[in-house]
Amino acid sequence: MTTAMVTAPTETQAGAPRRSLAGRLVDRLGGGAVQVVMVLLGIFWLVPTLGLLVVSMRTSQVNSAEGWWTVFTKPAELTISNYANLLGSGFTASFWNTVLITVPTTVLVIGIAAMAAYAFAWMDFPGRDTAFLVVVGLLIVPIQIALIPVASLYGAADMFGSIAGVVLFHVAFGLPFAIFLLRNFFVGIPSSLLEAARMDGASEWKIFASVVFPLGKPAIASLGIFQFLWVWNDMLIALVFADTGNQPMTKYLQSQMRQFGSNVDILSSGAFLSLIIPLVLFFAFQRYFVQGMMAGSVK
């Protein structure tokens, strides 16, 4: 009597799916190769920014005659005179106008939207759902539709061309998206935390300031970065509602494009300076930004 040999089923025989060729290659290459590829892609992505920096540090005559990549063989052509000339012109005033427009707009949008989002998420009042649907509906209203009516309103209120008028326009059109984003984040906060605070006698304002707002920092930081960048880089609203004395950087740089071939040094240096503040802001709040982007992915 012979004994049958019993063999253990292989992974394929057991019905487990086989790894794809790409998956096996990734496993063999390991994380190091993937990181090298990502670094190379990042360097390739930064090439236009490097070219902008080089162009901003060369004279217009050199930029017209040669490509920016020749700087590697002619580093002596680099100079900071373009930045010195730019800072001595109207660019400095336009920079501060941009700050005066962007910072109040971002603060007002975050403050108003956070309070409204808390009300829509955790407070019961008549017409709450209808009001929130109206806010969501405002997301599809294009800015161009409101330019002429708001311009007429500003003219009647003697606000046309002022920084306050630009700020109010940005706040009005930034609130719908901000309220929608923060409300959806605040809804995910455990209700037990709010109930515990109410049992301790905390008011709605105390609950918002001590519980909801701290827990909502990732979403609020993400919203703040997006709102800051939208207003900082805006040119349409500035062209319509800001006069020459209150023009931000985008409008000032646009006014220098009448003869692009002769002032590329001004445009490039101004564009590179306009990148500094957004980059500092992003890296300062990068941790909160990543948390806000990942907040709704896992519940």
GROMACS .gro file of N, CA, C and O in nm, residues 115-207:
model
  372
  115MET      N    1  -1.693   8.053   1.137
  115MET     CA    2  -1.812   8.068   1.221
  115MET      C    3  -1.937   8.022   1.149
  115MET      O    4  -2.024   7.954   1.208
  116ALA      N    5  -1.949   8.056   1.020
  116ALA     CA    6  -2.066   8.012   0.944
  116ALA      C    7  -2.066   7.860   0.928
  116ALA      O    8  -2.172   7.796   0.937
  117ALA      N    9  -1.950   7.801   0.904
  117ALA     CA   10  -1.942   7.655   0.888
  117ALA      C   11  -1.981   7.584   1.017
  117ALA      O   12  -2.048   7.479   1.014
  118TYR      N   13  -1.941   7.638   1.131
  118TYR     CA   14  -1.981   7.578   1.259
  118TYR      C   15  -2.132   7.586   1.277
  118TYR      O   16  -2.196   7.490   1.324
  119ALA      N   17  -2.191   7.698   1.240
  119ALA     CA   18  -2.336   7.712   1.252
  119ALA      C   19  -2.408   7.611   1.162
  119ALA      O   20  -2.505   7.547   1.204
  120PHE      N   21  -2.362   7.596   1.038
  120PHE     CA   22  -2.426   7.501   0.947
  120PHE      C   23  -2.405   7.356   0.990
  120PHE      O   24  -2.488   7.270   0.961
  121ALA      N   25  -2.296   7.329   1.059
  121ALA     CA   26  -2.264   7.191   1.096
  121ALA      C   27  -2.329   7.148   1.227
  121ALA      O   28  -2.375   7.033   1.238
  122TRP      N   29  -2.333   7.236   1.328
  122TRP     CA   30  -2.369   7.190   1.462
  122TRP      C   31  -2.477   7.273   1.531
  122TRP      O   32  -2.507   7.248   1.648
  123MET      N   33  -2.534   7.369   1.463
  123MET     CA   34  -2.640   7.450   1.525
  123MET      C   35  -2.769   7.432   1.447
  123MET      O   36  -2.768   7.431   1.323
  124ASP      N   37  -2.879   7.418   1.520
  124ASP     CA   38  -3.011   7.403   1.458
  124ASP      C   39  -3.081   7.539   1.457
  124ASP      O   40  -3.099   7.602   1.562
  125PHE      N   41  -3.119   7.584   1.340
  125PHE     CA   42  -3.194   7.708   1.326
  125PHE      C   43  -3.283   7.698   1.202
  125PHE      O   44  -3.253   7.620   1.110
  126PRO      N   45  -3.393   7.770   1.199
  126PRO     CA   46  -3.485   7.760   1.086
  126PRO      C   47  -3.418   7.797   0.954
  126PRO      O   48  -3.347   7.897   0.944
  127GLY      N   49  -3.439   7.713   0.853
  127GLY     CA   50  -3.385   7.740   0.720
  127GLY      C   51  -3.237   7.710   0.704
  127GLY      O   52  -3.175   7.756   0.608
  128ARG      N   53  -3.182   7.628   0.795
  128ARG     CA   54  -3.039   7.599   0.788
  128ARG      C   55  -3.003   7.527   0.659
  128ARG      O   56  -2.908   7.567   0.590
  129ASP      N   57  -3.074   7.423   0.626
  129ASP     CA   58  -3.042   7.346   0.506
  129ASP      C   59  -3.064   7.428   0.380
  129ASP      O   60  -2.985   7.419   0.285
  130THR      N   61  -3.169   7.508   0.378
  130THR     CA   62  -3.194   7.593   0.261
  130THR      C   63  -3.083   7.695   0.244
  130THR      O   64  -3.035   7.718   0.132
  131ALA      N   65  -3.040   7.755   0.353
  131ALA     CA   66  -2.933   7.854   0.345
  131ALA      C   67  -2.803   7.790   0.297
  131ALA      O   68  -2.728   7.851   0.218
  132PHE      N   69  -2.776   7.667   0.343
  132PHE     CA   70  -2.653   7.601   0.300
  132PHE      C   71  -2.659   7.567   0.151
  132PHE      O   72  -2.558   7.576   0.080
  133LEU      N   73  -2.777   7.527   0.103
  133LEU     CA   74  -2.791   7.500  -0.040
  133LEU      C   75  -2.770   7.628  -0.122
  133LEU      O   76  -2.713   7.622  -0.232
  134VAL      N   77  -2.813   7.741  -0.071
  134VAL     CA   78  -2.788   7.868  -0.139
  134VAL      C   79  -2.638   7.896  -0.146
  134VAL      O   80  -2.585   7.940  -0.249
  135VAL      N   81  -2.567   7.869  -0.036
  135VAL     CA   82  -2.422   7.889  -0.034
  135VAL      C   83  -2.355   7.798  -0.136
  135VAL      O   84  -2.265   7.841  -0.211
  136VAL      N   85  -2.397   7.672  -0.143
  136VAL     CA   86  -2.340   7.580  -0.241
  136VAL      C   87  -2.371   7.627  -0.382
  136VAL      O   88  -2.286   7.618  -0.473
  137GLY      N   89  -2.493   7.678  -0.403
  137GLY     CA   90  -2.528   7.728  -0.536
  137GLY      C   91  -2.444   7.846  -0.579
  137GLY      O   92  -2.418   7.865  -0.699
  138LEU      N   93  -2.398   7.926  -0.483
  138LEU     CA   94  -2.314   8.042  -0.518
  138LEU      C   95  -2.177   8.001  -0.570
  138LEU      O   96  -2.107   8.083  -0.630
  139LEU      N   97  -2.139   7.874  -0.549
  139LEU     CA   98  -2.010   7.828  -0.599
  139LEU      C   99  -2.003   7.830  -0.752
  139LEU      O  100  -1.895   7.842  -0.809
  140ILE      N  101  -2.117   7.818  -0.818
  140ILE     CA  102  -2.116   7.810  -0.964
  140ILE      C  103  -2.134   7.947  -1.029
  140ILE      O  104  -2.136   7.955  -1.152
  141VAL      N  105  -2.148   8.051  -0.948
  141VAL     CA  106  -2.164   8.186  -1.005
  141VAL      C  107  -2.028   8.238  -1.048
  141VAL      O  108  -1.937   8.253  -0.965
  142PRO      N  109  -2.008   8.265  -1.177
  142PRO     CA  110  -1.877   8.316  -1.222
  142PRO      C  111  -1.854   8.460  -1.179
  142PRO      O  112  -1.949   8.540  -1.168
  143ILE      N  113  -1.729   8.493  -1.156
  143ILE     CA  114  -1.695   8.628  -1.111
  143ILE      C  115  -1.730   8.732  -1.216
  143ILE      O  116  -1.773   8.843  -1.184
  144GLN      N  117  -1.717   8.696  -1.343
  144GLN     CA  118  -1.738   8.792  -1.451
  144GLN      C  119  -1.879   8.850  -1.450
  144GLN      O  120  -1.900   8.964  -1.492
  145ILE      N  121  -1.977   8.771  -1.401
  145ILE     CA  122  -2.115   8.820  -1.400
  145ILE      C  123  -2.131   8.939  -1.307
  145ILE      O  124  -2.211   9.030  -1.332
  146ALA      N  125  -2.054   8.942  -1.199
  146ALA     CA  126  -2.071   9.045  -1.097
  146ALA      C  127  -1.986   9.169  -1.121
  146ALA      O  128  -1.999   9.267  -1.045
  147LEU      N  129  -1.900   9.169  -1.220
  147LEU     CA  130  -1.808   9.282  -1.237
  147LEU      C  131  -1.883   9.413  -1.262
  147LEU      O  132  -1.858   9.514  -1.193
  148ILE      N  133  -1.974   9.415  -1.357
  148ILE     CA  134  -2.045   9.539  -1.390
  148ILE      C  135  -2.139   9.582  -1.278
  148ILE      O  136  -2.137   9.700  -1.238
  149PRO      N  137  -2.224   9.494  -1.222
  149PRO     CA  138  -2.309   9.539  -1.111
  149PRO      C  139  -2.230   9.591  -0.991
  149PRO      O  140  -2.267   9.694  -0.931
  150VAL      N  141  -2.123   9.521  -0.953
  150VAL     CA  142  -2.044   9.565  -0.838
  150VAL      C  143  -1.971   9.696  -0.870
  150VAL      O  144  -1.958   9.783  -0.783
  151ALA      N  145  -1.926   9.712  -0.993
  151ALA     CA  146  -1.861   9.838  -1.031
  151ALA      C  147  -1.959   9.955  -1.018
  151ALA      O  148  -1.922  10.063  -0.970
  152SER      N  149  -2.083   9.933  -1.059
  152SER     CA  150  -2.184  10.038  -1.044
  152SER      C  151  -2.211  10.068  -0.897
  152SER      O  152  -2.226  10.184  -0.857
  153LEU      N  153  -2.217   9.963  -0.815
  153LEU     CA  154  -2.239   9.981  -0.672
  153LEU      C  155  -2.123  10.055  -0.608
  153LEU      O  156  -2.144  10.146  -0.525
  154TYR      N  157  -2.001  10.019  -0.644
  154TYR     CA  158  -1.884  10.088  -0.589
  154TYR      C  159  -1.881  10.235  -0.632
  154TYR      O  160  -1.841  10.322  -0.554
  155GLY      N  161  -1.921  10.261  -0.756
  155GLY     CA  162  -1.924  10.399  -0.801
  155GLY      C  163  -2.023  10.482  -0.721
  155GLY      O  164  -1.994  10.598  -0.686
  156ALA      N  165  -2.140  10.425  -0.690
  156ALA     CA  166  -2.240  10.497  -0.612
  156ALA      C  167  -2.195  10.516  -0.467
  156ALA      O  168  -2.229  10.616  -0.403
  157ALA      N  169  -2.117  10.419  -0.415
  157ALA     CA  170  -2.070  10.426  -0.277
  157ALA      C  171  -1.935  10.494  -0.265
  157ALA      O  172  -1.879  10.498  -0.154
  158ASP      N  173  -1.880  10.545  -0.374
  158ASP     CA  174  -1.749  10.611  -0.376
  158ASP      C  175  -1.638  10.518  -0.325
  158ASP      O  176  -1.549  10.559  -0.252
  159MET      N  177  -1.645  10.390  -0.365
  159MET     CA  178  -1.544  10.292  -0.327
  159MET      C  179  -1.464  10.240  -0.446
  159MET      O  180  -1.373  10.160  -0.429
  160PHE      N  181  -1.499  10.286  -0.565
  160PHE     CA  182  -1.433  10.235  -0.684
  160PHE      C  183  -1.286  10.278  -0.686
  160PHE      O  184  -1.252  10.393  -0.666
  161GLY      N  185  -1.199  10.181  -0.712
  161GLY     CA  186  -1.055  10.208  -0.718
  161GLY      C  187  -0.983  10.194  -0.586
  161GLY      O  188  -0.860  10.205  -0.582
  162SER      N  189  -1.055  10.170  -0.476
  162SER     CA  190  -0.993  10.164  -0.344
  162SER      C  191  -0.953  10.021  -0.310
  162SER      O  192  -1.005   9.923  -0.365
  163ILE      N  193  -0.861  10.009  -0.214
  163ILE     CA  194  -0.820   9.878  -0.167
  163ILE      C  195  -0.934   9.808  -0.094
  163ILE      O  196  -0.953   9.687  -0.106
  164ALA      N  197  -1.015   9.885  -0.020
  164ALA     CA  198  -1.127   9.826   0.052
  164ALA      C  199  -1.226   9.761  -0.044
  164ALA      O  200  -1.282   9.654  -0.014
  165GLY      N  201  -1.249   9.823  -0.159
  165GLY     CA  202  -1.339   9.764  -0.257
  165GLY      C  203  -1.287   9.632  -0.311
  165GLY      O  204  -1.365   9.536  -0.329
  166VAL      N  205  -1.158   9.624  -0.337
  166VAL     CA  206  -1.098   9.499  -0.385
  166VAL      C  207  -1.109   9.390  -0.279
  166VAL      O  208  -1.142   9.274  -0.308
  167VAL      N  209  -1.083   9.427  -0.153
  167VAL     CA  210  -1.090   9.330  -0.044
  167VAL      C  211  -1.232   9.276  -0.029
  167VAL      O  212  -1.253   9.154  -0.016
  168LEU      N  213  -1.332   9.365  -0.030
  168LEU     CA  214  -1.470   9.321  -0.015
  168LEU      C  215  -1.513   9.228  -0.128
  168LEU      O  216  -1.587   9.131  -0.106
  169PHE      N  217  -1.470   9.256  -0.249
  169PHE     CA  218  -1.505   9.169  -0.361
  169PHE      C  219  -1.445   9.031  -0.342
  169PHE      O  220  -1.513   8.929  -0.363
  170HIS      N  221  -1.319   9.024  -0.304
  170HIS     CA  222  -1.255   8.894  -0.282
  170HIS      C  223  -1.321   8.817  -0.168
  170HIS      O  224  -1.337   8.695  -0.175
  171VAL      N  225  -1.358   8.888  -0.061
  171VAL     CA  226  -1.422   8.822   0.052
  171VAL      C  227  -1.558   8.764   0.010
  171VAL      O  228  -1.591   8.650   0.043
  172ALA      N  229  -1.635   8.843  -0.064
  172ALA     CA  230  -1.768   8.797  -0.106
  172ALA      C  231  -1.761   8.671  -0.191
  172ALA      O  232  -1.841   8.579  -0.173
  173PHE      N  233  -1.665   8.665  -0.282
  173PHE     CA  234  -1.657   8.549  -0.370
  173PHE      C  235  -1.570   8.437  -0.313
  173PHE      O  236  -1.568   8.327  -0.369
  174GLY      N  237  -1.500   8.463  -0.205
  174GLY     CA  238  -1.423   8.357  -0.141
  174GLY      C  239  -1.501   8.282  -0.034
  174GLY      O  240  -1.467   8.168   0.000
  175LEU      N  241  -1.607   8.344   0.018
  175LEU     CA  242  -1.681   8.282   0.128
  175LEU      C  243  -1.756   8.155   0.090
  175LEU      O  244  -1.755   8.059   0.169
  176PRO      N  245  -1.825   8.146  -0.024
  176PRO     CA  246  -1.899   8.023  -0.052
  176PRO      C  247  -1.813   7.897  -0.049
  176PRO      O  248  -1.850   7.797   0.016
  177PHE      N  249  -1.699   7.899  -0.117
  177PHE     CA  250  -1.613   7.780  -0.116
  177PHE      C  251  -1.557   7.755   0.024
  177PHE      O  252  -1.548   7.640   0.068
  178ALA      N  253  -1.520   7.862   0.095
  178ALA     CA  254  -1.464   7.845   0.229
  178ALA      C  255  -1.565   7.784   0.325
  178ALA      O  256  -1.533   7.694   0.403
  179ILE      N  257  -1.689   7.832   0.320
  179ILE     CA  258  -1.792   7.777   0.408
  179ILE      C  259  -1.820   7.632   0.372
  179ILE      O  260  -1.833   7.545   0.461
  180PHE      N  261  -1.828   7.602   0.245
  180PHE     CA  262  -1.853   7.464   0.201
  180PHE      C  263  -1.742   7.371   0.248
  180PHE      O  264  -1.768   7.261   0.299
  181LEU      N  265  -1.617   7.413   0.234
  181LEU     CA  266  -1.504   7.328   0.272
  181LEU      C  267  -1.500   7.305   0.422
  181LEU      O  268  -1.488   7.191   0.468
  182LEU      N  269  -1.510   7.412   0.501
  182LEU     CA  270  -1.498   7.398   0.646
  182LEU      C  271  -1.619   7.327   0.706
  182LEU      O  272  -1.605   7.252   0.804
  183ARG      N  273  -1.737   7.349   0.652
  183ARG     CA  274  -1.856   7.281   0.705
  183ARG      C  275  -1.842   7.130   0.690
  183ARG      O  276  -1.872   7.055   0.783
  184ASN      N  277  -1.795   7.085   0.575
  184ASN     CA  278  -1.777   6.941   0.554
  184ASN      C  279  -1.670   6.884   0.647
  184ASN      O  280  -1.677   6.766   0.685
  185PHE      N  281  -1.573   6.964   0.684
  185PHE     CA  282  -1.470   6.917   0.778
  185PHE      C  283  -1.525   6.916   0.921
  185PHE      O  284  -1.503   6.822   0.997
  186PHE      N  285  -1.597   7.021   0.960
  186PHE     CA  286  -1.648   7.030   1.096
  186PHE      C  287  -1.750   6.921   1.125
  186PHE      O  288  -1.764   6.878   1.240
  187VAL      N  289  -1.825   6.878   1.024
  187VAL     CA  290  -1.923   6.771   1.045
  187VAL      C  291  -1.857   6.642   1.092
  187VAL      O  292  -1.916   6.563   1.166
  188GLY      N  293  -1.732   6.620   1.051
  188GLY     CA  294  -1.661   6.498   1.090
  188GLY      C  295  -1.608   6.498   1.231
  188GLY      O  296  -1.555   6.397   1.277
  189ILE      N  297  -1.620   6.611   1.304
  189ILE     CA  298  -1.575   6.615   1.442
  189ILE      C  299  -1.671   6.532   1.528
  189ILE      O  300  -1.793   6.546   1.516
  190PRO      N  301  -1.621   6.447   1.616
  190PRO     CA  302  -1.711   6.364   1.699
  190PRO      C  303  -1.807   6.450   1.781
  190PRO      O  304  -1.766   6.544   1.849
  191SER      N  305  -1.934   6.416   1.774
  191SER     CA  306  -2.035   6.494   1.847
  191SER      C  307  -2.020   6.480   1.997
  191SER      O  308  -2.066   6.566   2.074
  192SER      N  309  -1.956   6.370   2.043
  192SER     CA  310  -1.940   6.351   2.188
  192SER      C  311  -1.855   6.462   2.250
  192SER      O  312  -1.878   6.499   2.366
  193LEU      N  313  -1.759   6.515   2.174
  193LEU     CA  314  -1.678   6.624   2.227
  193LEU      C  315  -1.762   6.749   2.250
  193LEU      O  316  -1.747   6.817   2.352
  194LEU      N  317  -1.850   6.779   2.157
  194LEU     CA  318  -1.934   6.897   2.171
  194LEU      C  319  -2.036   6.878   2.282
  194LEU      O  320  -2.065   6.971   2.359
  195GLU      N  321  -2.093   6.756   2.293
  195GLU     CA  322  -2.190   6.731   2.399
  195GLU      C  323  -2.125   6.740   2.536
  195GLU      O  324  -2.186   6.789   2.632
  196ALA      N  325  -2.002   6.691   2.547
  196ALA     CA  326  -1.932   6.701   2.675
  196ALA      C  327  -1.907   6.846   2.713
  196ALA      O  328  -1.921   6.885   2.830
  197ALA      N  329  -1.872   6.929   2.614
  197ALA     CA  330  -1.851   7.072   2.642
  197ALA      C  331  -1.982   7.140   2.682
  197ALA      O  332  -1.983   7.225   2.773
  198ARG      N  333  -2.092   7.102   2.621
  198ARG     CA  334  -2.222   7.161   2.657
  198ARG      C  335  -2.263   7.118   2.798
  198ARG      O  336  -2.320   7.197   2.874
  199MET      N  337  -2.236   6.993   2.835
  199MET     CA  338  -2.267   6.947   2.969
  199MET      C  339  -2.185   7.020   3.074
  199MET      O  340  -2.230   7.037   3.189
  200ASP      N  341  -2.067   7.066   3.037
  200ASP     CA  342  -1.984   7.144   3.129
  200ASP      C  343  -2.026   7.291   3.134
  200ASP      O  344  -1.964   7.370   3.205
  201GLY      N  345  -2.130   7.325   3.059
  201GLY     CA  346  -2.181   7.462   3.064
  201GLY      C  347  -2.118   7.556   2.964
  201GLY      O  348  -2.137   7.679   2.976
  202ALA      N  349  -2.046   7.506   2.866
  202ALA     CA  350  -1.982   7.593   2.767
  202ALA      C  351  -2.085   7.647   2.670
  202ALA      O  352  -2.177   7.576   2.627
  203SER      N  353  -2.070   7.772   2.633
  203SER     CA  354  -2.157   7.834   2.534
  203SER      C  355  -2.114   7.790   2.394
  203SER      O  356  -2.008   7.730   2.376
  204GLU      N  357  -2.198   7.825   2.295
  204GLU     CA  358  -2.164   7.789   2.157
  204GLU      C  359  -2.035   7.857   2.114
  204GLU      O  360  -1.953   7.798   2.043
  205TRP      N  361  -2.016   7.982   2.156
  205TRP     CA  362  -1.892   8.051   2.120
  205TRP      C  363  -1.772   7.984   2.185
  205TRP      O  364  -1.667   7.970   2.123
  206LYS      N  365  -1.788   7.941   2.312
  206LYS     CA  366  -1.678   7.873   2.381
  206LYS      C  367  -1.646   7.740   2.314
  206LYS      O  368  -1.529   7.703   2.300
  207ILE      N  369  -1.751   7.668   2.273
  207ILE     CA  370  -1.728   7.540   2.204
  207ILE      C  371  -1.656   7.562   2.072
  207ILE      O  372  -1.563   7.489   2.037
   0.00000   0.00000   0.00000
